[in-house]
């Protein structure tokens, strides 16, 4: 019955015209609400069916004094007698537009400004127009760009980096800012002498004497993977495929931490098909970077908070590497299909970690991820529409889709498939999918159709529709149990009954075991004794240090951790750590203290983190003036 329904729906989809209106729900026979397919990206003004970009020639000057970029974006475009081409911009000043090889001055029109979408830039076309050239500059408030003073970069030199995902590329480059539109690029970037510029492209390995840098990106990418950083950078290669860019003070420790990178590339290529991006270099950013990592092709950006000194947080590297297949090679067509990027990537990440480290390690990561998922489901409610894999983020900021639903429920879907159909079947599906859709974008519906076509039972065994379109967690979801964590449960049980911190044997505990242990601490745990024995507030591992601080705030052990917590919040800009800690402080009736810390720390955070934390304080009556 399900198979037949699926076939009928696929047939209907083929003939459904894409439309910009909101889509009505259609009910499937299983009672699951399946939205009508919609491959149009509602987060971009571009109309790629009429006119789209193909190649970008970018020429930028980086002005640290004014905190602006100024330059020229010259696009080769593809169209069939279209009347106009539309770009996305936000807070950009468009100085001039020219068209054609000769570059004759040309008219353009700016749409009205929208807080989320920015402004459309419409350029009328002639039938023969094949190049449009836009002279523009950014503003110091550009949301993608973070300008760090020498003091903030902890160097004698300033630092600049971009974060374009989800829809911030348009704040530093007029572009068709939709994940479904790909282009290649060349760039020239001029920076102050002595600094190095790097991009998501073929990169220099030495500082240029003139401050003039040239880049080529031969593989087509969507705008959200456009990336650039400028600073006092040095490079250290591992071998043929990979290397590390970092500021000199962290270069050696980063290079040691991520030494398994080439092994990861080897393993991932063996599992999921050839690595298509030639190089996989890593750029370690200053601590203000708002995310753990960003999979900018050829040059992954990572937070320094994963340099723990024991290689315990390198799953992040496996994760960003995995995006070289799921995300960068096959890209979610719209942000509603975000789980195709992230759920797949978490699955690939854990397979890589299993091969490079051990299956016990992957099981622990799987269980921590499962805990995150259960927490999200509890917070949102099992019936909440945001617990569906297929998202509905129209008219909302796609950042709202960054939750463990896309990551961990997406992961569990593939993991459950592995249990049900076997690992070989899943590997075959993934390999065939990456081959079929290489350098293209994909909607959820395309994947669902592909999957039902390839599974022997048409997907009825696992219940594909329920997994993809249903809320909550399907009852057949795989549930993992790590042996290491089962042993920790005994330790925790004993701690709860005897409160004897001195009796805990932590010999051989990995960072993951510490994370599990700290997350599960019993209500009556003696936090002072734990702090005294293990000095957790001074830990070099940011992941479990953050959990420890959260626990202390929840359980009222505040004064003794005040100083290290303040330091942590002032130094680190990673949103995942900041939001629970500020929330925790507010819940612990520390609103004024939290507000004071935030006032000092805020200029050093990226706009993505600032936005999230501004909202937390606004909900508590504190507004940024
Ligand atoms: Zn990711």
Coordinates of C-alpha atoms and ligand atoms in Angstrom, one line a residue:
X1 CA 0.0 0.0 0.0
X2 CA 2.8 2.4 0.9
X3 CA 4.7 1.5 -2.3
X4 CA 1.7 2.2 -4.4
X5 CA 1.0 5.5 -2.7
X6 CA 4.6 6.5 -3.2
X7 CA 4.5 5.8 -6.9
X8 CA 1.3 7.9 -7.3
X9 CA 2.9 10.8 -5.4
X10 CA 6.1 10.6 -7.5
X11 CA 4.0 10.8 -10.6
X12 CA 2.1 13.8 -9.4
X13 CA 5.4 15.5 -8.3
X14 CA 6.8 15.3 -11.9
X15 CA 3.9 17.4 -13.1
X16 CA 3.7 19.9 -10.3
X17 CA 5.0 23.3 -11.3
X18 CA 7.3 25.0 -8.8
X19 CA 5.6 27.9 -7.2
X20 CA 6.4 30.7 -4.7
X21 CA 3.1 30.3 -2.8
X22 CA 3.1 28.4 0.5
X23 CA 2.4 24.7 0.0
X24 CA -0.6 22.9 1.3
X25 CA -0.2 19.6 3.2
X26 CA -1.2 16.4 1.5
X27 CA -2.1 13.4 3.5
X28 CA -0.6 10.1 2.8
X29 CA -2.4 6.8 3.4
X30 CA -0.3 6.2 6.5
X31 CA -1.6 9.3 8.2
X32 CA 1.7 11.2 7.7
X33 CA 1.4 14.8 6.5
X34 CA 3.5 14.9 3.3
X35 CA 3.9 18.5 2.1
X36 CA 3.6 19.1 -1.6
X37 CA 7.1 19.2 -3.1
X38 CA 8.6 22.6 -3.5
X39 CA 12.1 22.9 -4.9
X40 CA 12.0 26.7 -4.9
X41 CA 14.3 28.4 -2.5
X42 CA 12.2 30.9 -0.5
X43 CA 15.4 32.3 1.1
X44 CA 16.7 33.8 -2.1
X45 CA 15.4 36.5 -4.6
X46 CA 17.1 34.8 -7.5
X47 CA 15.2 33.1 -10.3
X48 CA 17.7 30.6 -11.6
X49 CA 15.2 29.1 -14.1
X50 CA 15.3 32.5 -15.9
X51 CA 18.9 33.6 -15.4
X52 CA 21.7 32.3 -13.3
X53 CA 25.4 32.8 -12.6
X54 CA 28.0 30.3 -13.9
X55 CA 31.4 31.8 -13.0
X56 CA 32.6 34.6 -10.7
X57 CA 35.6 36.8 -11.2
X58 CA 36.1 38.6 -7.9
X59 CA 38.5 41.4 -7.1
X60 CA 38.5 42.6 -3.5
X61 CA 40.4 45.0 -1.4
X62 CA 40.4 44.4 2.4
X63 CA 40.3 47.6 4.4
X64 CA 40.9 46.9 8.1
X65 CA 40.9 50.5 9.0
X66 CA 37.3 51.1 7.7
X67 CA 36.3 47.5 8.3
X68 CA 35.0 47.1 4.8
X69 CA 35.6 45.1 1.6
X70 CA 35.4 47.0 -1.7
X71 CA 35.7 45.5 -5.1
X72 CA 34.2 44.1 -8.2
X73 CA 32.2 40.9 -8.7
X74 CA 32.1 40.1 -12.4
X75 CA 29.8 37.2 -13.3
X76 CA 29.5 35.1 -16.4
X77 CA 25.8 34.3 -16.6
X78 CA 23.5 31.8 -18.4
X79 CA 20.1 32.7 -19.6
X80 CA 17.8 32.3 -22.5
X81 CA 16.6 35.7 -23.6
X82 CA 15.7 36.6 -20.0
X83 CA 14.7 40.2 -19.3
X84 CA 16.7 40.4 -16.1
X85 CA 18.9 38.6 -13.6
X86 CA 18.3 38.9 -9.9
X87 CA 21.0 38.8 -7.1
X88 CA 20.7 38.8 -3.4
X89 CA 22.4 41.5 -1.3
X90 CA 22.2 42.7 2.3
X91 CA 23.7 45.9 3.6
X92 CA 25.9 46.3 0.5
X93 CA 26.4 49.6 -1.3
X94 CA 26.2 49.0 -5.0
X95 CA 28.4 51.6 -6.6
X96 CA 28.0 50.8 -10.3
X97 CA 26.9 48.0 -12.6
X98 CA 28.3 47.3 -16.0
X99 CA 27.4 44.6 -18.6
X100 CA 29.1 42.8 -21.5
X101 CA 32.8 42.2 -22.3
X102 CA 33.2 45.9 -22.9
X103 CA 31.8 46.8 -19.6
X104 CA 29.3 49.5 -20.6
X105 CA 27.6 51.2 -17.6
X106 CA 24.2 49.9 -17.0
X107 CA 21.0 50.5 -15.0
X108 CA 20.0 48.4 -12.0
X109 CA 17.3 48.4 -9.4
X110 CA 17.4 47.7 -5.7
X111 CA 14.4 46.1 -4.0
X112 CA 13.1 47.1 -0.6
X113 CA 15.1 46.0 2.3
X114 CA 14.0 43.0 4.4
X115 CA 15.5 42.1 7.8
X116 CA 15.9 38.5 6.9
X117 CA 16.3 38.5 3.1
X118 CA 18.1 41.7 2.5
X119 CA 17.6 43.5 -0.8
X120 CA 17.2 42.1 -4.4
X121 CA 19.5 43.6 -7.0
X122 CA 17.8 43.4 -10.4
X123 CA 19.9 44.0 -13.5
X124 CA 18.1 44.2 -16.9
X125 CA 19.6 42.0 -19.6
X126 CA 19.9 42.2 -23.4
X127 CA 19.6 38.9 -25.3
X128 CA 23.4 38.9 -25.9
X129 CA 24.4 39.8 -22.3
X130 CA 26.8 37.2 -21.0
X131 CA 28.7 39.2 -18.3
X132 CA 27.5 41.4 -15.5
X133 CA 29.9 43.3 -13.4
X134 CA 29.0 44.8 -10.0
X135 CA 31.2 47.3 -8.2
X136 CA 30.3 47.3 -4.5
X137 CA 31.4 47.7 -1.0
X138 CA 30.3 46.2 2.3
X139 CA 29.5 48.0 5.5
X140 CA 31.2 47.5 8.8
X141 CA 28.0 45.9 10.1
X142 CA 28.1 43.1 7.5
X143 CA 26.8 40.0 9.3
X144 CA 29.1 37.5 7.6
X145 CA 32.3 39.4 8.4
X146 CA 34.1 39.4 11.7
X147 CA 36.8 42.0 12.1
X148 CA 39.0 41.3 15.0
X149 CA 41.4 44.0 16.4
X150 CA 45.0 42.9 17.2
X151 CA 43.8 42.7 20.8
X152 CA 40.9 40.4 19.9
X153 CA 43.0 38.2 17.6
X154 CA 45.6 37.9 20.4
X155 CA 48.3 38.8 17.8
X156 CA 49.9 42.1 16.9
X157 CA 47.9 42.0 13.8
X158 CA 44.1 42.2 13.0
X159 CA 42.1 39.2 11.7
X160 CA 39.1 38.9 9.4
X161 CA 37.0 35.9 8.6
X162 CA 33.7 35.2 6.9
X163 CA 30.8 32.8 7.9
X164 CA 28.4 32.7 4.9
X165 CA 26.1 29.8 5.9
X166 CA 23.1 29.9 5.8
X167 CA 22.3 33.1 4.1
X168 CA 25.0 35.6 4.9
X169 CA 27.2 35.3 1.7
X170 CA 25.0 38.2 0.4
X171 CA 26.3 40.5 3.2
X172 CA 29.8 40.4 1.7
X173 CA 29.2 39.5 -2.0
X174 CA 26.3 40.3 -4.3
X175 CA 25.4 36.7 -5.3
X176 CA 22.6 34.3 -6.1
X177 CA 22.6 33.1 -2.5
X178 CA 20.8 29.8 -2.8
X179 CA 22.2 26.4 -2.1
X180 CA 20.8 25.2 -5.4
X181 CA 22.8 27.5 -7.5
X182 CA 26.5 26.6 -8.1
X183 CA 29.3 28.6 -9.7
X184 CA 33.1 28.4 -10.1
X185 CA 35.3 31.4 -9.2
X186 CA 38.6 33.2 -9.5
X187 CA 39.6 35.9 -7.1
X188 CA 42.2 38.5 -6.5
X189 CA 42.3 39.7 -2.9
X190 CA 44.5 42.6 -1.7
X191 CA 45.4 42.8 2.0
X192 CA 47.8 44.8 4.1
X193 CA 51.4 43.6 3.7
X194 CA 52.5 40.9 6.1
X195 CA 49.1 39.2 6.3
X196 CA 48.0 36.1 4.5
X197 CA 44.6 35.7 2.7
X198 CA 43.0 32.3 2.2
X199 CA 39.7 31.3 0.6
X200 CA 37.6 28.2 -0.1
X201 CA 39.8 27.7 -3.1
X202 CA 43.4 26.7 -4.1
X203 CA 45.4 28.6 -1.5
X204 CA 48.8 30.1 -1.0
X205 CA 51.2 28.6 1.5
X206 CA 53.4 31.6 2.0
X207 CA 52.8 35.2 2.8
X208 CA 52.9 37.4 -0.3
X209 CA 55.4 40.3 -0.1
X210 CA 52.9 42.6 -1.9
X211 CA 49.8 41.6 0.0
X212 CA 48.3 40.5 -3.3
X213 CA 46.7 37.0 -3.5
X214 CA 45.1 35.1 -6.4
X215 CA 42.7 32.2 -6.0
X216 CA 41.0 29.6 -8.2
X217 CA 38.1 27.4 -7.4
X218 CA 37.5 25.0 -10.2
X219 CA 34.7 23.0 -8.7
X220 CA 31.3 24.7 -8.7
X221 CA 30.0 25.6 -5.3
X222 CA 26.9 27.3 -3.9
X223 CA 27.4 30.8 -2.4
X224 CA 27.1 29.7 1.2
X225 CA 30.5 27.9 0.7
X226 CA 32.2 31.2 -0.3
X227 CA 34.7 31.9 2.4
X228 CA 37.7 34.1 3.2
X229 CA 40.0 34.7 6.1
X230 CA 42.9 37.2 6.4
X231 CA 45.4 37.3 9.3
X232 CA 48.8 36.5 10.6
X233 CA 48.7 32.9 9.3
X234 CA 51.3 30.2 8.8
X235 CA 50.9 26.9 7.0
X236 CA 52.1 23.4 7.9
X237 CA 51.5 20.6 5.5
X238 CA 50.8 17.0 6.6
X239 CA 51.4 15.3 3.2
X240 CA 49.9 15.1 -0.2
X241 CA 46.3 16.0 0.7
X242 CA 46.0 18.0 3.9
X243 CA 47.6 20.7 6.1
X244 CA 46.9 23.3 8.7
X245 CA 46.7 27.1 8.6
X246 CA 46.7 28.8 11.9
X247 CA 48.1 31.8 13.8
X248 CA 51.6 31.1 14.9
X249 CA 50.8 30.6 18.6
X250 CA 48.5 27.6 17.9
X251 CA 50.0 26.2 14.7
X252 CA 52.0 23.4 16.4
X253 CA 49.3 22.3 18.8
X254 CA 46.7 22.3 16.1
X255 CA 49.0 20.3 13.7
X256 CA 49.5 17.7 16.4
X257 CA 45.8 17.6 17.3
X258 CA 44.6 16.9 13.8
X259 CA 47.4 14.6 12.6
X260 CA 45.0 11.9 11.7
X261 CA 43.4 14.0 9.0
X262 CA 45.1 12.3 6.0
X263 CA 44.1 8.9 7.4
X264 CA 40.5 10.2 7.6
X265 CA 40.5 11.3 4.0
X266 CA 41.8 7.8 3.0
X267 CA 39.1 6.0 5.0
X268 CA 36.3 8.3 3.8
X269 CA 37.3 7.9 0.1
X270 CA 37.4 4.1 0.5
X271 CA 33.9 4.2 2.0
X272 CA 32.0 6.8 0.0
X273 CA 33.8 7.3 -3.3
X274 CA 36.7 9.5 -4.5
X275 CA 37.5 12.8 -2.7
X276 CA 36.6 15.4 -5.4
X277 CA 38.2 18.5 -4.0
X278 CA 41.9 17.8 -4.4
X279 CA 43.0 19.2 -1.0
X280 CA 41.5 19.2 2.5
X281 CA 43.2 21.9 4.5
X282 CA 42.1 23.2 7.9
X283 CA 42.1 26.7 9.1
X284 CA 42.1 27.2 12.8
X285 CA 40.3 30.4 13.6
X286 CA 40.4 32.7 16.7
X287 CA 38.1 31.5 19.5
X288 CA 35.4 33.9 18.5
X289 CA 34.3 31.6 15.6
X290 CA 30.6 31.0 16.2
X291 CA 30.5 27.3 15.1
X292 CA 32.5 24.2 15.8
X293 CA 33.5 24.0 12.2
X294 CA 32.4 25.1 8.7
X295 CA 32.9 22.9 5.8
X296 CA 34.3 25.5 3.3
X297 CA 35.5 23.4 0.5
X298 CA 39.3 22.9 0.2
X299 CA 39.6 24.8 3.5
X300 CA 37.6 23.8 6.5
X301 CA 37.2 26.5 9.2
X302 CA 37.4 25.2 12.8
X303 CA 37.2 26.6 16.3
X304 CA 40.3 26.3 18.4
X305 CA 38.1 24.9 21.2
X306 CA 38.6 21.4 19.7
X307 CA 42.3 21.5 20.4
X308 CA 42.0 19.6 23.6
X309 CA 45.6 18.3 23.7
X310 CA 44.6 14.6 23.4
X311 CA 42.9 14.4 20.0
X312 CA 39.6 13.6 21.8
X313 CA 37.5 16.1 19.8
X314 CA 38.6 15.3 16.3
X315 CA 35.2 14.0 15.4
X316 CA 34.7 17.6 14.3
X317 CA 37.3 17.1 11.6
X318 CA 35.7 13.9 10.5
X319 CA 32.4 15.8 10.4
X320 CA 33.7 18.6 8.2
X321 CA 35.5 16.2 6.0
X322 CA 32.3 14.1 5.5
X323 CA 30.6 17.3 4.2
X324 CA 33.0 16.9 1.2
X325 CA 30.4 14.3 0.1
X326 CA 27.1 15.2 1.8
X327 CA 26.7 18.9 1.6
X328 CA 29.5 20.1 -0.7
X329 CA 29.3 17.5 -3.4
X330 CA 25.5 16.8 -3.1
X331 CA 23.9 19.9 -1.6
X332 CA 20.5 20.4 0.0
X333 CA 18.4 22.2 -2.6
X334 CA 16.9 24.5 0.0
X335 CA 17.3 25.0 3.7
X336 CA 14.2 22.9 4.2
X337 CA 16.3 19.9 3.0
X338 CA 19.1 20.7 5.5
X339 CA 18.9 17.2 7.0
X340 CA 20.3 15.9 3.7
X341 CA 23.4 17.8 4.5
X342 CA 23.7 17.2 8.2
X343 CA 22.0 13.8 9.0
X344 CA 24.1 12.2 6.3
X345 CA 27.2 13.9 7.5
X346 CA 26.8 12.8 11.0
X347 CA 26.4 9.2 9.7
X348 CA 29.5 9.5 7.5
X349 CA 31.4 11.1 10.4
X350 CA 30.8 8.2 12.8
X351 CA 31.7 5.7 10.2
X352 CA 35.0 7.5 9.6
X353 CA 35.6 7.7 13.4
X354 CA 34.9 4.0 13.7
X355 CA 37.5 3.1 11.0
X356 CA 40.2 5.5 12.3
X357 CA 39.7 5.0 16.0
X358 CA 37.3 2.3 17.2
X359 CA 33.7 1.1 17.1
X360 CA 33.5 1.7 20.9
X361 CA 34.4 5.3 20.3
X362 CA 31.7 5.7 17.6
X363 CA 29.1 4.1 19.9
X364 CA 29.9 6.6 22.6
X365 CA 29.5 9.5 20.2
X366 CA 26.3 7.9 19.0
X367 CA 24.9 7.7 22.5
X368 CA 25.8 11.3 23.3
X369 CA 24.1 12.4 20.1
X370 CA 21.0 10.3 21.1
X371 CA 20.9 12.2 24.4
X372 CA 21.0 15.5 22.5
X373 CA 18.1 14.3 20.3
X374 CA 15.9 13.2 23.2
X375 CA 16.5 16.6 24.9
X376 CA 15.4 18.5 21.8
X377 CA 12.3 16.3 21.4
X378 CA 11.5 16.9 25.0
X379 CA 11.9 20.7 24.7
X380 CA 10.0 21.0 21.4
X381 CA 7.4 18.2 22.1
X382 CA 7.0 15.0 20.1
X383 CA 4.3 16.5 17.9
X384 CA 6.0 19.7 17.0
X385 CA 6.3 20.3 13.3
X386 CA 10.0 21.2 13.7
X387 CA 10.7 17.6 14.7
X388 CA 10.2 16.5 11.1
X389 CA 13.3 15.8 9.0
X390 CA 11.9 17.7 6.1
X391 CA 11.9 21.3 7.5
X392 CA 9.6 24.2 7.0
X393 CA 11.7 27.3 7.4
X394 CA 10.0 29.5 4.9
X395 CA 9.9 33.1 6.3
X396 CA 12.2 32.1 9.1
X397 CA 15.9 32.3 9.6
X398 CA 17.4 28.9 8.4
X399 CA 19.6 29.0 11.5
X400 CA 16.5 27.9 13.4
X401 CA 16.9 24.6 11.5
X402 CA 20.2 24.0 13.2
X403 CA 19.0 21.5 15.8
X404 CA 19.7 17.9 16.6
X405 CA 16.6 17.0 14.5
X406 CA 18.5 17.5 11.2
X407 CA 21.7 16.1 12.7
X408 CA 20.8 13.3 15.1
X409 CA 17.3 12.2 13.8
X410 CA 18.8 12.3 10.3
X411 CA 21.7 10.2 11.5
X412 CA 19.3 7.7 13.2
X413 CA 17.3 7.3 10.0
X414 CA 20.5 6.0 8.2
X415 CA 21.6 4.1 11.3
X416 CA 18.2 2.3 11.5
X417 CA 18.4 1.6 7.8
X418 CA 21.8 -0.1 8.5
X419 CA 20.3 -2.3 11.2
X420 CA 17.3 -3.2 9.0
X421 CA 18.9 -3.7 5.5
X422 CA 22.6 -4.2 6.4
X423 CA 25.6 -2.0 6.2
X424 CA 26.4 -3.0 2.6
X425 CA 23.0 -1.8 1.5
X426 CA 23.5 1.6 3.1
X427 CA 27.0 1.9 1.6
X428 CA 25.6 1.1 -1.8
X429 CA 22.8 3.6 -1.5
X430 CA 25.2 6.4 -0.4
X431 CA 27.8 5.6 -3.1
X432 CA 25.1 5.5 -5.8
X433 CA 23.5 8.7 -4.5
X434 CA 26.8 10.7 -4.4
X435 CA 27.7 9.4 -7.9
X436 CA 24.3 10.3 -9.3
X437 CA 24.0 13.8 -7.8
X438 CA 27.7 14.9 -7.7
X439 CA 28.0 18.7 -7.9
X440 CA 24.3 19.0 -7.9
X441 CA 21.6 19.9 -5.4
X442 CA 18.9 17.6 -4.2
X443 CA 15.5 18.0 -2.5
X444 CA 14.2 15.7 0.1
X445 CA 11.6 14.3 -2.4
X446 CA 14.4 13.4 -4.8
X447 CA 16.1 11.4 -2.2
X448 CA 12.9 9.8 -1.0
X449 CA 12.1 8.7 -4.6
X450 CA 15.7 7.5 -5.1
X451 CA 15.6 5.5 -1.8
X452 CA 12.3 3.9 -2.4
X453 CA 13.4 2.9 -5.9
X454 CA 16.6 1.2 -4.6
X455 CA 15.3 -0.5 -1.5
X456 CA 14.0 -4.0 -2.2
X457 CA 10.8 -3.4 -0.2
X458 CA 10.4 0.1 -1.6
X459 CA 11.1 1.5 1.9
X460 CA 8.0 0.0 3.5
X461 CA 10.0 -2.0 6.1
X462 CA 11.6 1.0 7.7
X463 CA 8.7 3.4 6.9
X464 CA 10.5 6.1 4.9
X465 CA 7.6 8.5 4.9
X466 CA 7.2 8.4 8.7
X467 CA 10.9 9.0 9.2
X468 CA 11.1 11.9 6.7
X469 CA 7.7 13.6 7.2
X470 CA 6.5 12.4 10.6
X471 CA 7.1 14.2 13.8
X472 CA 8.9 12.8 16.8
X473 CA 10.9 9.6 16.7
X474 CA 9.6 6.5 14.9
X475 CA 9.1 3.5 17.2
X476 CA 11.6 1.4 15.1
X477 CA 14.4 3.9 15.7
X478 CA 17.7 2.2 16.5
X479 CA 18.8 2.6 20.1
X480 CA 22.5 2.2 20.8
X481 CA 24.1 1.3 24.1
X482 CA 27.8 2.0 24.7
X483 CA 29.5 -0.5 27.0
X484 CA 31.7 2.2 28.4
X485 CA 28.7 4.3 29.3
X486 CA 27.0 1.3 30.9
X487 CA 30.0 1.0 33.2
X488 CA 29.8 4.6 34.0
X489 CA 26.2 4.2 35.1
X490 CA 27.5 1.9 37.9
X491 CA 29.9 4.6 38.9
X492 CA 27.1 7.2 38.9
X493 CA 24.8 5.0 40.9
X494 CA 27.4 4.5 43.5
X495 CA 28.2 8.2 43.7
X496 CA 24.5 8.9 44.2
X497 CA 24.3 6.5 47.1
X498 CA 27.6 7.1 48.9
X499 CA 28.5 10.7 47.6
X500 CA 32.1 9.5 47.8
X501 CA 34.0 11.5 45.2
X502 CA 37.4 10.2 46.4
X503 CA 36.3 6.7 45.5
X504 CA 35.8 7.3 41.8
X505 CA 38.4 5.7 39.6
X506 CA 38.8 7.8 36.5
X507 CA 41.8 5.9 35.1
X508 CA 41.6 5.7 31.3
X509 CA 38.5 7.9 31.0
X510 CA 38.3 9.6 27.6
X511 CA 36.8 13.0 27.0
X512 CA 33.6 11.3 25.9
X513 CA 33.4 9.4 29.2
X514 CA 33.9 12.6 31.1
X515 CA 31.1 14.2 29.0
X516 CA 28.7 11.4 29.8
X517 CA 29.6 11.4 33.5
X518 CA 29.2 15.1 33.9
X519 CA 25.9 15.2 32.0
X520 CA 24.5 12.5 34.3
X521 CA 25.7 13.8 37.6
X522 CA 23.2 13.0 40.4
X523 CA 21.3 15.8 42.0
X524 CA 23.0 15.3 45.3
X525 CA 26.6 15.3 43.8
X526 CA 29.2 17.0 45.9
X527 CA 30.3 19.6 43.4
X528 CA 32.9 21.2 45.7
X529 CA 34.6 17.8 46.1
X530 CA 34.5 17.2 42.4
X531 CA 36.0 20.5 41.6
X532 CA 38.7 20.1 44.2
X533 CA 39.6 16.6 43.1
X534 CA 39.4 17.0 39.3
X535 CA 39.9 20.8 38.8
X536 CA 37.2 20.7 36.1
X537 CA 36.9 24.5 35.8
X538 CA 40.5 24.6 34.6
X539 CA 40.1 21.7 32.1
X540 CA 41.7 22.1 28.7
X541 CA 38.7 20.3 27.2
X542 CA 36.1 23.0 26.3
X543 CA 33.4 20.4 25.7
X544 CA 33.2 19.0 29.2
X545 CA 34.3 22.2 30.8
X546 CA 31.1 23.7 29.4
X547 CA 29.0 20.8 30.7
X548 CA 30.6 21.2 34.1
X549 CA 29.7 24.9 34.2
X550 CA 26.1 24.2 33.2
X551 CA 25.8 21.6 36.0
X552 CA 27.3 24.1 38.5
X553 CA 24.8 26.8 37.5
X554 CA 21.9 24.3 37.6
X555 CA 22.9 23.0 41.0
X556 CA 23.7 26.4 42.6
X557 CA 27.5 25.9 42.9
X558 CA 28.2 29.4 41.5
X559 CA 30.6 31.5 43.5
X560 CA 33.6 29.1 43.1
X561 CA 33.3 28.9 39.3
X562 CA 32.5 32.6 38.8
X563 CA 36.1 33.5 37.6
X564 CA 36.8 30.7 35.2
X565 CA 33.2 30.9 33.8
X566 CA 33.7 34.6 33.2
X567 CA 37.0 33.9 31.4
X568 CA 35.4 31.2 29.3
X569 CA 32.5 33.4 28.2
X570 CA 34.9 36.3 27.4
X571 CA 37.3 34.2 25.4
X572 CA 35.1 31.8 23.5
X573 CA 32.5 32.8 20.9
X574 CA 31.1 29.4 20.0
X575 CA 27.4 29.7 20.1
X576 CA 26.8 26.1 21.2
X577 CA 28.6 26.8 24.5
X578 CA 27.4 30.4 25.0
X579 CA 23.7 30.0 24.7
X580 CA 23.2 27.4 27.5
X581 CA 25.7 29.1 29.8
X582 CA 24.0 32.5 29.5
X583 CA 20.6 30.9 29.9
X584 CA 22.0 28.9 32.9
X585 CA 23.2 32.1 34.5
X586 CA 19.9 33.8 34.1
X587 CA 18.0 30.8 35.5
X588 CA 20.4 30.8 38.4
X589 CA 19.3 34.4 39.1
X590 CA 22.6 35.8 37.8
X591 CA 21.0 38.1 35.2
X592 CA 22.9 41.3 36.1
X593 CA 26.3 39.5 36.3
X594 CA 25.6 37.7 33.0
X595 CA 24.6 41.1 31.4
X596 CA 27.9 42.6 32.6
X597 CA 29.9 39.8 31.2
X598 CA 28.0 40.0 27.9
X599 CA 28.6 43.7 27.6
X600 CA 32.3 43.1 27.7
X601 CA 32.4 40.0 25.6
X602 CA 29.9 40.9 22.9
X603 CA 32.2 42.9 20.6
X604 CA 34.4 39.8 20.3
X605 CA 31.5 37.5 19.3
X606 CA 30.5 36.9 15.7
X607 CA 27.0 38.3 14.6
X608 CA 25.6 34.8 14.6
X609 CA 26.3 34.3 18.3
X610 CA 25.4 37.9 19.1
X611 CA 22.0 37.5 17.5
X612 CA 21.2 34.3 19.6
X613 CA 22.3 35.9 22.9
X614 CA 20.7 39.3 22.2
X615 CA 17.5 37.3 22.0
X616 CA 18.0 35.5 25.3
X617 CA 18.6 38.8 27.1
X618 CA 15.7 40.6 25.3
X619 CA 13.4 37.8 26.6
X620 CA 14.6 38.8 30.1
X621 CA 14.1 42.5 29.7
X622 CA 17.7 43.5 28.7
X623 CA 18.0 45.2 25.3
X624 CA 21.2 46.2 23.5
X625 CA 20.9 50.0 22.9
Ligands
LIG1 ZN1 27.7 19.8 9.5

